[in-house]
């Protein structure tokens, strides 16, 4: 058994020690201090030595944890350049109105959250008065700072906008009541309140992830010369419980690796999450400090208020600091609710040195420290932390600010486990809060038990001060603006028309067709630089390596090495002004990139055209929450699900076989989902998307949408675009007739039974094979239709139904397109049947479908399609079954076909 006290082998043992005697003397000195003055003194000296080493430039690894004290001592805090008393009054009004808004709304049963903002009020107010740059700042006009507000704190932000005059009492009374059109959304939702909110954050974990990539995208814009936004700072306000989400910490290393000192996380450490303590038996602040320090961030702890200074000065033995490090969070929460006698016994009574210290403290002093004095509740502490954060260079900063959840809301709220679910205060609790905050609200203002809103007056000193501070910082915040930017000019028609003639004898996958189109579009003199190619370390899979040398891969360091493939035509090129964002193996990070780029038109007044290409299986399945975030943030761009479909990717099997992404995409109202079959369809859809999102949207069209295109890695013949009017319209609307039996020169005998075959994506190739088999072997005439978007067909039909209920005459497009088409309709897809079945109820003809339902599997494409019953022969059998049911072919034809094809 190993002796735990024995000296263990060290990595330093393998390095030569040029003076072992000197090393031994240092070690002996440390042993002597530990023996004579105790281990705490020895640790203190070591910490001081490490500080000196760091200050003199000696390269040493940093400690991951520091003591449970403030990073910035009180003596080092700068004075706050403002009127602290005035800011305190403003904060009091905000606290009151936030609580009043939620309480008044509770009578309608709409809920709301009070305790989060109560704990974080000073964290926001200090920023609004001194740090957060608005959109009109001279340093970054149209950009300002980007604020990711903690979702549950939204009532406090509304309260401040009310004080500022941007909201009125009617707005506040419509909190969480939006159906009438004049309400306030529950959380930061740009789509619901687009003039105020920039970033949706309440889907916890997505805010911190997006903030990192927003800060990174700001650097990208600057380095590429699109716009200098180096003066913009990204602030992300987060909860300590939120940091449990894997997305919250997924990109910490990226932020430090790229030196994003334009980014600050402010984590409100009130030690509570939704149901109770964040780390009941541990310490969340210490855990987060180690996590962020280990990732390379600058960490500032703002834990204790000035009342604690006296206690720390009395701590000559280090007993207080030791005790603070060992007390678990849940016990700190308990101290907040207990009397001085309990705290004396439980906190100070554990150590003789602390017992002696407690004798020097009054009960009022103990209660002030343990009930009230937190770093996050004092303007001077918060200001010092923010100033240190924005002045720190070379790495992002995280501020760990300790607060009390439900602060100032009274004994019924503060630090209670249930306070996240508590939606209202009683009248007596409001009166106690009024007295605590010293607000001029009379008892008579509570009419019929309804708590009044409070406002000092539009011309009051408080409102003037607030507005003057915001004017000095560049205007109101938070604020979202869509700047009057001229529509982007349409790229040259040549880029799109080149696909109209088809690929001739060459087989081309639609994935490659899309990449080829992008290669042409990024060369456009007017708009080429605005394309943002995003790929999660699969560029070679999607045939995008040809873009590496021409566009370059973005890296803030450029290329500091000689690439191994330097002598090849398509060598790996990184550049500080590189255009491609090759994110590594992270779909979540790639989506965060896409969101930042897709909303640059509002965040920075610069229209960027992102396209994010990924394995379709790993898009909506893994990051659908971020797709909703994208839609909520009114993002624009192209999501491209490559290697799409259940059966097109050979050999990869279940984890790569996408049979459902269009179903998930269809649930998102902002996603326009297309499943193009041919290269010219891809070109037509991208062309129309550029017009709608970046050019001149038609009346009634919402430009704040994004496109989801599924493309395929299966090389197949790409036909020429059919001649005739309305083809492009049909492609965009979702359906057009590709050919008839006659135009395909497959017309059988006169009066042959006829069927309409609808296919999407790669499935249309099997449909075309089936069309030929039906004509040549069964005497059936089949017309083939390309269904580029089942989802858009369905949405149009739903709108037509709604119009009918309003008394308007409107026929769904799918019904118009198929009007007069003879015979039944058979729809085929490489996805589950639920995808083509979206349109079933609006098709007047007899309707049936085929799809690849179930789990994916590994095999050849042909075997997989036979397994799922979607290959050409299976389509023939299904078509004959439809016609036999109508009596248009003999009943035995179905059995004969099954036997003929071995089904």
Short mmCIF file of N, CA, C and O in Angstrom, two decimals, residues 710-822:
data_model
loop_
_atom_site.label_atom_id
_atom_site.label_comp_id
_atom_site.label_asym_id
_atom_site.label_seq_id
_atom_site.Cartn_x
_atom_site.Cartn_y
_atom_site.Cartn_z
N UNK A 710 -32.07 21.03 -48.11
CA UNK A 710 -31.44 19.73 -48.02
C UNK A 710 -30.78 19.42 -49.36
O UNK A 710 -31.40 19.55 -50.41
N UNK A 711 -29.50 19.03 -49.31
CA UNK A 711 -28.76 18.69 -50.52
C UNK A 711 -28.11 17.33 -50.33
O UNK A 711 -27.92 16.86 -49.20
N UNK A 712 -27.73 16.71 -51.44
CA UNK A 712 -27.36 15.29 -51.44
C UNK A 712 -25.96 15.07 -51.98
O UNK A 712 -25.51 15.77 -52.88
N UNK A 713 -25.29 14.06 -51.41
CA UNK A 713 -23.92 13.77 -51.84
C UNK A 713 -23.88 12.68 -52.91
O UNK A 713 -22.82 12.18 -53.25
N UNK A 714 -25.04 12.31 -53.45
CA UNK A 714 -25.11 11.24 -54.45
C UNK A 714 -24.96 11.84 -55.85
O UNK A 714 -25.83 12.59 -56.31
N UNK A 715 -23.86 11.53 -56.56
CA UNK A 715 -23.69 12.08 -57.91
C UNK A 715 -24.72 11.49 -58.87
O UNK A 715 -24.82 10.28 -59.04
N UNK A 716 -25.50 12.35 -59.48
CA UNK A 716 -26.57 11.93 -60.39
C UNK A 716 -26.64 12.91 -61.56
O UNK A 716 -26.17 14.05 -61.46
N UNK A 717 -27.26 12.50 -62.67
CA UNK A 717 -27.41 13.42 -63.79
C UNK A 717 -28.26 14.63 -63.40
O UNK A 717 -29.30 14.48 -62.72
N UNK A 718 -27.82 15.79 -63.79
CA UNK A 718 -28.57 17.00 -63.52
C UNK A 718 -29.21 17.47 -64.82
O UNK A 718 -28.51 17.92 -65.74
N UNK A 719 -30.53 17.36 -64.93
CA UNK A 719 -31.19 17.71 -66.20
C UNK A 719 -31.25 19.22 -66.40
O UNK A 719 -31.04 20.01 -65.47
N UNK A 720 -31.54 19.59 -67.60
CA UNK A 720 -31.77 21.00 -67.91
C UNK A 720 -33.12 21.43 -67.36
O UNK A 720 -34.03 20.62 -67.18
N UNK A 721 -33.24 22.71 -67.08
CA UNK A 721 -34.51 23.23 -66.57
C UNK A 721 -35.57 23.11 -67.66
O UNK A 721 -35.32 23.48 -68.81
N UNK A 722 -36.75 22.60 -67.34
CA UNK A 722 -37.82 22.50 -68.34
C UNK A 722 -38.19 23.87 -68.90
O UNK A 722 -38.10 24.89 -68.20
N UNK A 723 -38.58 23.89 -70.14
CA UNK A 723 -39.03 25.13 -70.77
C UNK A 723 -40.47 25.42 -70.34
O UNK A 723 -41.24 24.53 -70.05
N UNK A 724 -40.81 26.68 -70.32
CA UNK A 724 -42.19 27.04 -70.01
C UNK A 724 -42.28 28.07 -68.92
O UNK A 724 -41.33 28.32 -68.17
N UNK A 725 -43.45 28.68 -68.86
CA UNK A 725 -43.69 29.72 -67.86
C UNK A 725 -43.97 29.10 -66.50
O UNK A 725 -44.49 28.00 -66.39
N UNK A 726 -43.60 29.84 -65.47
CA UNK A 726 -44.00 29.45 -64.13
C UNK A 726 -43.11 28.42 -63.46
O UNK A 726 -43.42 27.99 -62.34
N UNK A 727 -42.01 28.01 -64.10
CA UNK A 727 -41.15 26.99 -63.48
C UNK A 727 -40.50 27.55 -62.21
O UNK A 727 -40.57 26.92 -61.14
N UNK A 728 -39.91 28.73 -62.31
CA UNK A 728 -39.26 29.31 -61.13
C UNK A 728 -40.28 29.58 -60.02
O UNK A 728 -40.00 29.37 -58.83
N UNK A 729 -41.48 30.04 -60.42
CA UNK A 729 -42.53 30.26 -59.43
C UNK A 729 -42.89 28.96 -58.73
O UNK A 729 -43.03 28.91 -57.50
N UNK A 730 -43.01 27.89 -59.51
CA UNK A 730 -43.34 26.60 -58.92
C UNK A 730 -42.24 26.09 -58.01
O UNK A 730 -42.51 25.51 -56.95
N UNK A 731 -40.98 26.31 -58.41
CA UNK A 731 -39.86 25.89 -57.56
C UNK A 731 -39.94 26.59 -56.21
O UNK A 731 -39.79 25.96 -55.16
N UNK A 732 -40.18 27.88 -56.21
CA UNK A 732 -40.22 28.64 -54.97
C UNK A 732 -41.45 28.31 -54.14
O UNK A 732 -41.39 28.19 -52.92
N UNK A 733 -42.58 28.12 -54.81
CA UNK A 733 -43.81 27.82 -54.08
C UNK A 733 -43.87 26.38 -53.60
O UNK A 733 -44.61 26.07 -52.67
N UNK A 734 -43.10 25.49 -54.27
CA UNK A 734 -43.01 24.14 -53.74
C UNK A 734 -43.39 23.02 -54.67
O UNK A 734 -43.20 21.85 -54.31
N UNK A 735 -43.94 23.30 -55.87
CA UNK A 735 -44.38 22.20 -56.74
C UNK A 735 -44.49 22.68 -58.18
O UNK A 735 -45.02 23.76 -58.45
N UNK A 736 -43.97 21.87 -59.11
CA UNK A 736 -44.19 22.13 -60.53
C UNK A 736 -44.07 20.79 -61.27
O UNK A 736 -43.46 19.84 -60.78
N UNK A 737 -44.68 20.74 -62.46
CA UNK A 737 -44.63 19.51 -63.25
C UNK A 737 -43.30 19.47 -64.02
O UNK A 737 -43.03 20.33 -64.85
N UNK A 738 -42.50 18.46 -63.72
CA UNK A 738 -41.21 18.31 -64.37
C UNK A 738 -41.37 17.76 -65.79
O UNK A 738 -40.73 18.25 -66.73
N UNK A 739 -42.22 16.77 -65.95
CA UNK A 739 -42.51 16.25 -67.29
C UNK A 739 -43.81 15.49 -67.28
O UNK A 739 -44.42 15.26 -66.21
N UNK A 740 -44.27 15.13 -68.44
CA UNK A 740 -45.42 14.23 -68.59
C UNK A 740 -44.91 12.96 -69.26
O UNK A 740 -43.78 12.90 -69.77
N UNK A 741 -45.74 11.95 -69.25
CA UNK A 741 -45.36 10.71 -69.96
C UNK A 741 -45.07 11.01 -71.42
O UNK A 741 -44.13 10.45 -72.01
N UNK A 742 -45.83 11.93 -71.98
CA UNK A 742 -45.64 12.25 -73.39
C UNK A 742 -44.34 13.01 -73.62
O UNK A 742 -43.57 12.71 -74.55
N UNK A 743 -44.06 14.02 -72.80
CA UNK A 743 -42.84 14.80 -73.01
C UNK A 743 -41.60 13.98 -72.74
O UNK A 743 -40.52 14.25 -73.28
N UNK A 744 -41.75 12.94 -71.91
CA UNK A 744 -40.63 12.04 -71.65
C UNK A 744 -40.52 10.95 -72.72
O UNK A 744 -39.67 10.06 -72.61
N UNK A 745 -41.42 11.04 -73.72
CA UNK A 745 -41.45 10.07 -74.82
C UNK A 745 -41.64 8.65 -74.30
O UNK A 745 -41.00 7.71 -74.74
N UNK A 746 -42.53 8.56 -73.30
CA UNK A 746 -42.84 7.26 -72.72
C UNK A 746 -44.33 6.95 -72.86
O UNK A 746 -44.85 6.10 -72.15
N UNK A 747 -45.01 7.66 -73.74
CA UNK A 747 -46.45 7.51 -73.85
C UNK A 747 -46.81 6.11 -74.33
O UNK A 747 -46.40 5.68 -75.41
N UNK A 748 -47.54 5.35 -73.55
CA UNK A 748 -47.97 4.01 -73.94
C UNK A 748 -49.19 4.10 -74.86
O UNK A 748 -49.42 5.11 -75.53
N UNK A 749 -49.98 3.09 -74.87
CA UNK A 749 -51.16 3.04 -75.74
C UNK A 749 -52.14 4.16 -75.39
O UNK A 749 -52.10 4.71 -74.31
N UNK A 750 -53.02 4.45 -76.33
CA UNK A 750 -54.03 5.47 -76.10
C UNK A 750 -54.91 5.09 -74.93
O UNK A 750 -55.18 3.91 -74.68
N UNK A 751 -55.40 6.13 -74.21
CA UNK A 751 -56.28 5.93 -73.06
C UNK A 751 -55.65 5.05 -71.97
O UNK A 751 -56.34 4.33 -71.26
N UNK A 752 -54.33 5.10 -71.86
CA UNK A 752 -53.65 4.33 -70.82
C UNK A 752 -54.02 4.88 -69.46
O UNK A 752 -54.30 6.08 -69.30
N UNK A 753 -54.05 4.03 -68.43
CA UNK A 753 -54.26 4.53 -67.06
C UNK A 753 -53.17 5.56 -66.75
O UNK A 753 -52.02 5.42 -67.18
N UNK A 754 -53.54 6.59 -65.99
CA UNK A 754 -52.58 7.66 -65.71
C UNK A 754 -52.48 7.88 -64.20
O UNK A 754 -53.47 7.78 -63.47
N UNK A 755 -51.26 8.23 -63.76
CA UNK A 755 -51.01 8.52 -62.35
C UNK A 755 -50.05 9.70 -62.27
O UNK A 755 -49.22 9.91 -63.16
N UNK A 756 -50.17 10.47 -61.20
CA UNK A 756 -49.29 11.61 -60.96
C UNK A 756 -48.28 11.22 -59.88
O UNK A 756 -48.66 10.87 -58.76
N UNK A 757 -47.01 11.26 -60.22
CA UNK A 757 -45.95 10.91 -59.28
C UNK A 757 -45.25 12.18 -58.80
O UNK A 757 -44.69 12.93 -59.60
N UNK A 758 -45.29 12.40 -57.50
CA UNK A 758 -44.65 13.56 -56.89
C UNK A 758 -43.41 13.09 -56.15
O UNK A 758 -43.49 12.17 -55.32
N UNK A 759 -42.28 13.71 -56.43
CA UNK A 759 -41.05 13.34 -55.76
C UNK A 759 -40.29 14.56 -55.29
O UNK A 759 -40.36 15.63 -55.92
N UNK A 760 -39.55 14.43 -54.20
CA UNK A 760 -38.73 15.54 -53.72
C UNK A 760 -37.30 15.07 -53.55
O UNK A 760 -37.03 13.90 -53.29
N UNK A 761 -36.37 16.01 -53.69
CA UNK A 761 -34.97 15.69 -53.47
C UNK A 761 -34.50 14.55 -54.33
O UNK A 761 -34.90 14.38 -55.49
N UNK A 762 -33.67 13.71 -53.76
CA UNK A 762 -33.10 12.59 -54.52
C UNK A 762 -34.15 11.58 -54.94
O UNK A 762 -33.94 10.81 -55.88
N UNK A 763 -35.29 11.56 -54.27
CA UNK A 763 -36.33 10.59 -54.59
C UNK A 763 -36.86 10.76 -56.00
O UNK A 763 -37.39 9.81 -56.60
N UNK A 764 -36.72 11.95 -56.56
CA UNK A 764 -37.28 12.13 -57.91
C UNK A 764 -36.56 11.26 -58.93
O UNK A 764 -37.14 10.87 -59.96
N UNK A 765 -35.34 10.90 -58.67
CA UNK A 765 -34.62 10.03 -59.60
C UNK A 765 -35.21 8.63 -59.61
O UNK A 765 -35.28 7.98 -60.66
N UNK A 766 -35.65 8.14 -58.45
CA UNK A 766 -36.32 6.83 -58.42
C UNK A 766 -37.69 6.94 -59.07
O UNK A 766 -38.16 6.01 -59.72
N UNK A 767 -38.34 8.10 -58.88
CA UNK A 767 -39.64 8.33 -59.50
C UNK A 767 -39.51 8.30 -61.03
O UNK A 767 -40.35 7.72 -61.73
N UNK A 768 -38.45 8.91 -61.55
CA UNK A 768 -38.25 8.91 -63.00
C UNK A 768 -37.99 7.50 -63.52
O UNK A 768 -38.45 7.13 -64.61
N UNK A 769 -37.27 6.70 -62.74
CA UNK A 769 -37.07 5.30 -63.14
C UNK A 769 -38.41 4.55 -63.13
O UNK A 769 -38.71 3.75 -64.04
N UNK A 770 -39.23 4.83 -62.10
CA UNK A 770 -40.54 4.18 -62.01
C UNK A 770 -41.44 4.62 -63.16
O UNK A 770 -42.22 3.82 -63.70
N UNK A 771 -41.34 5.89 -63.53
CA UNK A 771 -42.13 6.38 -64.66
C UNK A 771 -41.84 5.56 -65.92
O UNK A 771 -42.75 5.16 -66.65
N UNK A 772 -40.58 5.27 -66.14
CA UNK A 772 -40.19 4.49 -67.31
C UNK A 772 -40.68 3.05 -67.21
O UNK A 772 -41.22 2.48 -68.18
N UNK A 773 -40.53 2.43 -66.03
CA UNK A 773 -40.99 1.05 -65.84
C UNK A 773 -42.50 0.94 -66.02
O UNK A 773 -43.00 -0.01 -66.62
N UNK A 774 -43.22 1.91 -65.48
CA UNK A 774 -44.69 1.88 -65.60
C UNK A 774 -45.12 1.92 -67.06
O UNK A 774 -46.05 1.22 -67.47
N UNK A 775 -44.45 2.74 -67.85
CA UNK A 775 -44.82 2.86 -69.26
C UNK A 775 -44.43 1.62 -70.05
O UNK A 775 -45.24 1.07 -70.82
N UNK A 776 -43.20 1.18 -69.86
CA UNK A 776 -42.66 0.12 -70.70
C UNK A 776 -43.14 -1.27 -70.30
O UNK A 776 -43.26 -2.16 -71.15
N UNK A 777 -43.42 -1.50 -69.02
CA UNK A 777 -43.74 -2.85 -68.56
C UNK A 777 -45.19 -3.02 -68.13
O UNK A 777 -45.66 -4.15 -68.00
N UNK A 778 -45.91 -1.89 -67.89
CA UNK A 778 -47.27 -2.04 -67.37
C UNK A 778 -48.28 -1.18 -68.12
O UNK A 778 -49.46 -1.17 -67.77
N UNK A 779 -47.84 -0.47 -69.12
CA UNK A 779 -48.77 0.31 -69.93
C UNK A 779 -49.44 1.43 -69.17
O UNK A 779 -50.59 1.79 -69.45
N UNK A 780 -48.75 2.03 -68.23
CA UNK A 780 -49.31 3.11 -67.42
C UNK A 780 -48.57 4.41 -67.75
O UNK A 780 -47.34 4.45 -67.83
N UNK A 781 -49.32 5.47 -67.93
CA UNK A 781 -48.75 6.79 -68.18
C UNK A 781 -48.59 7.52 -66.85
O UNK A 781 -49.55 7.68 -66.10
N UNK A 782 -47.39 7.97 -66.56
CA UNK A 782 -47.14 8.69 -65.31
C UNK A 782 -46.56 10.06 -65.62
O UNK A 782 -45.64 10.18 -66.45
N UNK A 783 -47.09 11.07 -64.97
CA UNK A 783 -46.52 12.41 -65.03
C UNK A 783 -45.69 12.61 -63.76
O UNK A 783 -46.09 12.19 -62.66
N UNK A 784 -44.56 13.28 -63.88
CA UNK A 784 -43.65 13.46 -62.73
C UNK A 784 -43.62 14.94 -62.33
O UNK A 784 -43.44 15.82 -63.16
N UNK A 785 -43.78 15.14 -61.03
CA UNK A 785 -43.77 16.48 -60.44
C UNK A 785 -42.62 16.57 -59.44
O UNK A 785 -42.36 15.63 -58.70
N UNK A 786 -41.96 17.71 -59.42
CA UNK A 786 -40.93 17.95 -58.41
C UNK A 786 -41.54 18.78 -57.28
O UNK A 786 -41.99 19.91 -57.50
N UNK A 787 -41.56 18.18 -56.11
CA UNK A 787 -42.09 18.86 -54.93
C UNK A 787 -40.91 19.44 -54.15
O UNK A 787 -40.31 18.76 -53.31
N UNK A 788 -40.55 20.66 -54.43
CA UNK A 788 -39.38 21.25 -53.80
C UNK A 788 -39.61 21.60 -52.34
O UNK A 788 -38.66 21.72 -51.58
N UNK A 789 -40.86 21.78 -51.93
CA UNK A 789 -41.14 22.10 -50.53
C UNK A 789 -42.53 21.67 -50.13
O UNK A 789 -43.52 22.34 -50.41
N UNK A 790 -42.61 20.54 -49.47
CA UNK A 790 -43.90 20.10 -48.91
C UNK A 790 -44.37 21.09 -47.86
O UNK A 790 -45.58 21.35 -47.72
N UNK A 791 -43.43 21.62 -47.11
CA UNK A 791 -43.79 22.52 -46.00
C UNK A 791 -44.36 23.83 -46.50
O UNK A 791 -45.36 24.34 -45.96
N UNK A 792 -43.76 24.41 -47.53
CA UNK A 792 -44.29 25.67 -48.05
C UNK A 792 -45.66 25.46 -48.70
O UNK A 792 -46.53 26.34 -48.63
N UNK A 793 -45.87 24.30 -49.32
CA UNK A 793 -47.19 23.99 -49.86
C UNK A 793 -48.22 23.94 -48.75
O UNK A 793 -49.34 24.46 -48.87
N UNK A 794 -47.84 23.32 -47.65
CA UNK A 794 -48.78 23.21 -46.52
C UNK A 794 -49.08 24.59 -45.92
O UNK A 794 -50.24 24.91 -45.62
N UNK A 795 -48.05 25.40 -45.76
CA UNK A 795 -48.27 26.72 -45.17
C UNK A 795 -49.18 27.58 -46.05
O UNK A 795 -50.04 28.31 -45.55
N UNK A 796 -48.96 27.51 -47.34
CA UNK A 796 -49.84 28.24 -48.26
C UNK A 796 -51.27 27.75 -48.13
O UNK A 796 -52.21 28.56 -48.13
N UNK A 797 -51.44 26.44 -48.00
CA UNK A 797 -52.80 25.89 -47.88
C UNK A 797 -53.45 26.31 -46.57
O UNK A 797 -54.66 26.60 -46.53
N UNK A 798 -52.68 26.32 -45.51
CA UNK A 798 -53.23 26.76 -44.22
C UNK A 798 -53.66 28.23 -44.29
O UNK A 798 -54.71 28.60 -43.74
N UNK A 799 -52.87 29.05 -44.96
CA UNK A 799 -53.24 30.46 -45.13
C UNK A 799 -54.51 30.58 -45.97
O UNK A 799 -55.36 31.45 -45.70
N UNK A 800 -54.65 29.72 -46.97
CA UNK A 800 -55.86 29.75 -47.80
C UNK A 800 -57.08 29.36 -46.96
O UNK A 800 -58.16 29.97 -47.10
N UNK A 801 -56.93 28.37 -46.11
CA UNK A 801 -58.03 27.97 -45.23
C UNK A 801 -58.44 29.12 -44.32
O UNK A 801 -59.63 29.38 -44.10
N UNK A 802 -57.44 29.78 -43.75
CA UNK A 802 -57.75 30.90 -42.86
C UNK A 802 -58.44 32.02 -43.62
O UNK A 802 -59.36 32.67 -43.10
N UNK A 803 -58.03 32.25 -44.86
CA UNK A 803 -58.67 33.30 -45.68
C UNK A 803 -60.13 32.97 -45.94
O UNK A 803 -61.00 33.85 -45.93
N UNK A 804 -60.40 31.69 -46.19
CA UNK A 804 -61.79 31.28 -46.42
C UNK A 804 -62.66 31.58 -45.21
O UNK A 804 -63.81 32.00 -45.34
N UNK A 805 -62.10 31.36 -44.03
CA UNK A 805 -62.87 31.64 -42.81
C UNK A 805 -63.13 33.13 -42.63
O UNK A 805 -64.05 33.52 -41.92
N UNK A 806 -62.29 33.93 -43.26
CA UNK A 806 -62.50 35.38 -43.22
C UNK A 806 -63.42 35.86 -44.34
O UNK A 806 -63.65 37.05 -44.50
N UNK A 807 -63.89 34.92 -45.13
CA UNK A 807 -64.79 35.27 -46.22
C UNK A 807 -64.09 35.59 -47.52
O UNK A 807 -64.71 36.13 -48.44
N UNK A 808 -62.79 35.28 -47.63
CA UNK A 808 -62.05 35.55 -48.85
C UNK A 808 -61.98 34.28 -49.69
O UNK A 808 -61.85 33.19 -49.17
N UNK A 809 -62.06 34.44 -50.98
CA UNK A 809 -61.96 33.30 -51.90
C UNK A 809 -60.49 33.07 -52.24
O UNK A 809 -59.84 33.93 -52.85
N UNK A 810 -59.98 31.93 -51.85
CA UNK A 810 -58.59 31.63 -52.15
C UNK A 810 -58.41 30.13 -52.25
O UNK A 810 -58.91 29.37 -51.41
N UNK A 811 -57.71 29.70 -53.29
CA UNK A 811 -57.46 28.27 -53.52
C UNK A 811 -56.00 27.98 -53.21
O UNK A 811 -55.11 28.70 -53.70
N UNK A 812 -55.72 26.95 -52.43
CA UNK A 812 -54.32 26.63 -52.15
C UNK A 812 -53.53 26.38 -53.43
O UNK A 812 -54.05 25.81 -54.40
N UNK A 813 -52.29 26.77 -53.44
CA UNK A 813 -51.46 26.61 -54.63
C UNK A 813 -51.36 25.15 -55.04
O UNK A 813 -51.39 24.84 -56.25
N UNK A 814 -51.22 24.23 -54.09
CA UNK A 814 -51.06 22.82 -54.44
C UNK A 814 -52.29 22.32 -55.21
O UNK A 814 -52.18 21.53 -56.16
N UNK A 815 -53.45 22.82 -54.83
CA UNK A 815 -54.68 22.41 -55.53
C UNK A 815 -54.73 23.04 -56.92
O UNK A 815 -55.14 22.39 -57.90
N UNK A 816 -54.28 24.30 -57.01
CA UNK A 816 -54.24 24.94 -58.32
C UNK A 816 -53.29 24.20 -59.26
O UNK A 816 -53.62 23.94 -60.43
N UNK A 817 -52.11 23.83 -58.75
CA UNK A 817 -51.10 23.20 -59.59
C UNK A 817 -51.58 21.85 -60.12
O UNK A 817 -51.35 21.50 -61.28
N UNK A 818 -52.26 21.09 -59.27
CA UNK A 818 -52.69 19.73 -59.64
C UNK A 818 -54.07 19.70 -60.29
O UNK A 818 -54.55 18.62 -60.65
N UNK A 819 -54.68 20.86 -60.42
CA UNK A 819 -56.03 20.89 -60.98
C UNK A 819 -56.04 20.30 -62.39
O UNK A 819 -55.25 20.67 -63.25
N UNK A 820 -56.93 19.37 -62.60
CA UNK A 820 -57.06 18.75 -63.90
C UNK A 820 -56.10 17.61 -64.16
O UNK A 820 -56.19 16.94 -65.20
N UNK A 821 -55.15 17.37 -63.24
CA UNK A 821 -54.21 16.27 -63.42
C UNK A 821 -54.96 14.95 -63.26
O UNK A 821 -55.67 14.74 -62.27
N UNK A 822 -54.82 14.05 -64.23
CA UNK A 822 -55.60 12.81 -64.25
C UNK A 822 -55.00 11.75 -63.32
O UNK A 822 -53.79 11.65 -63.16
#
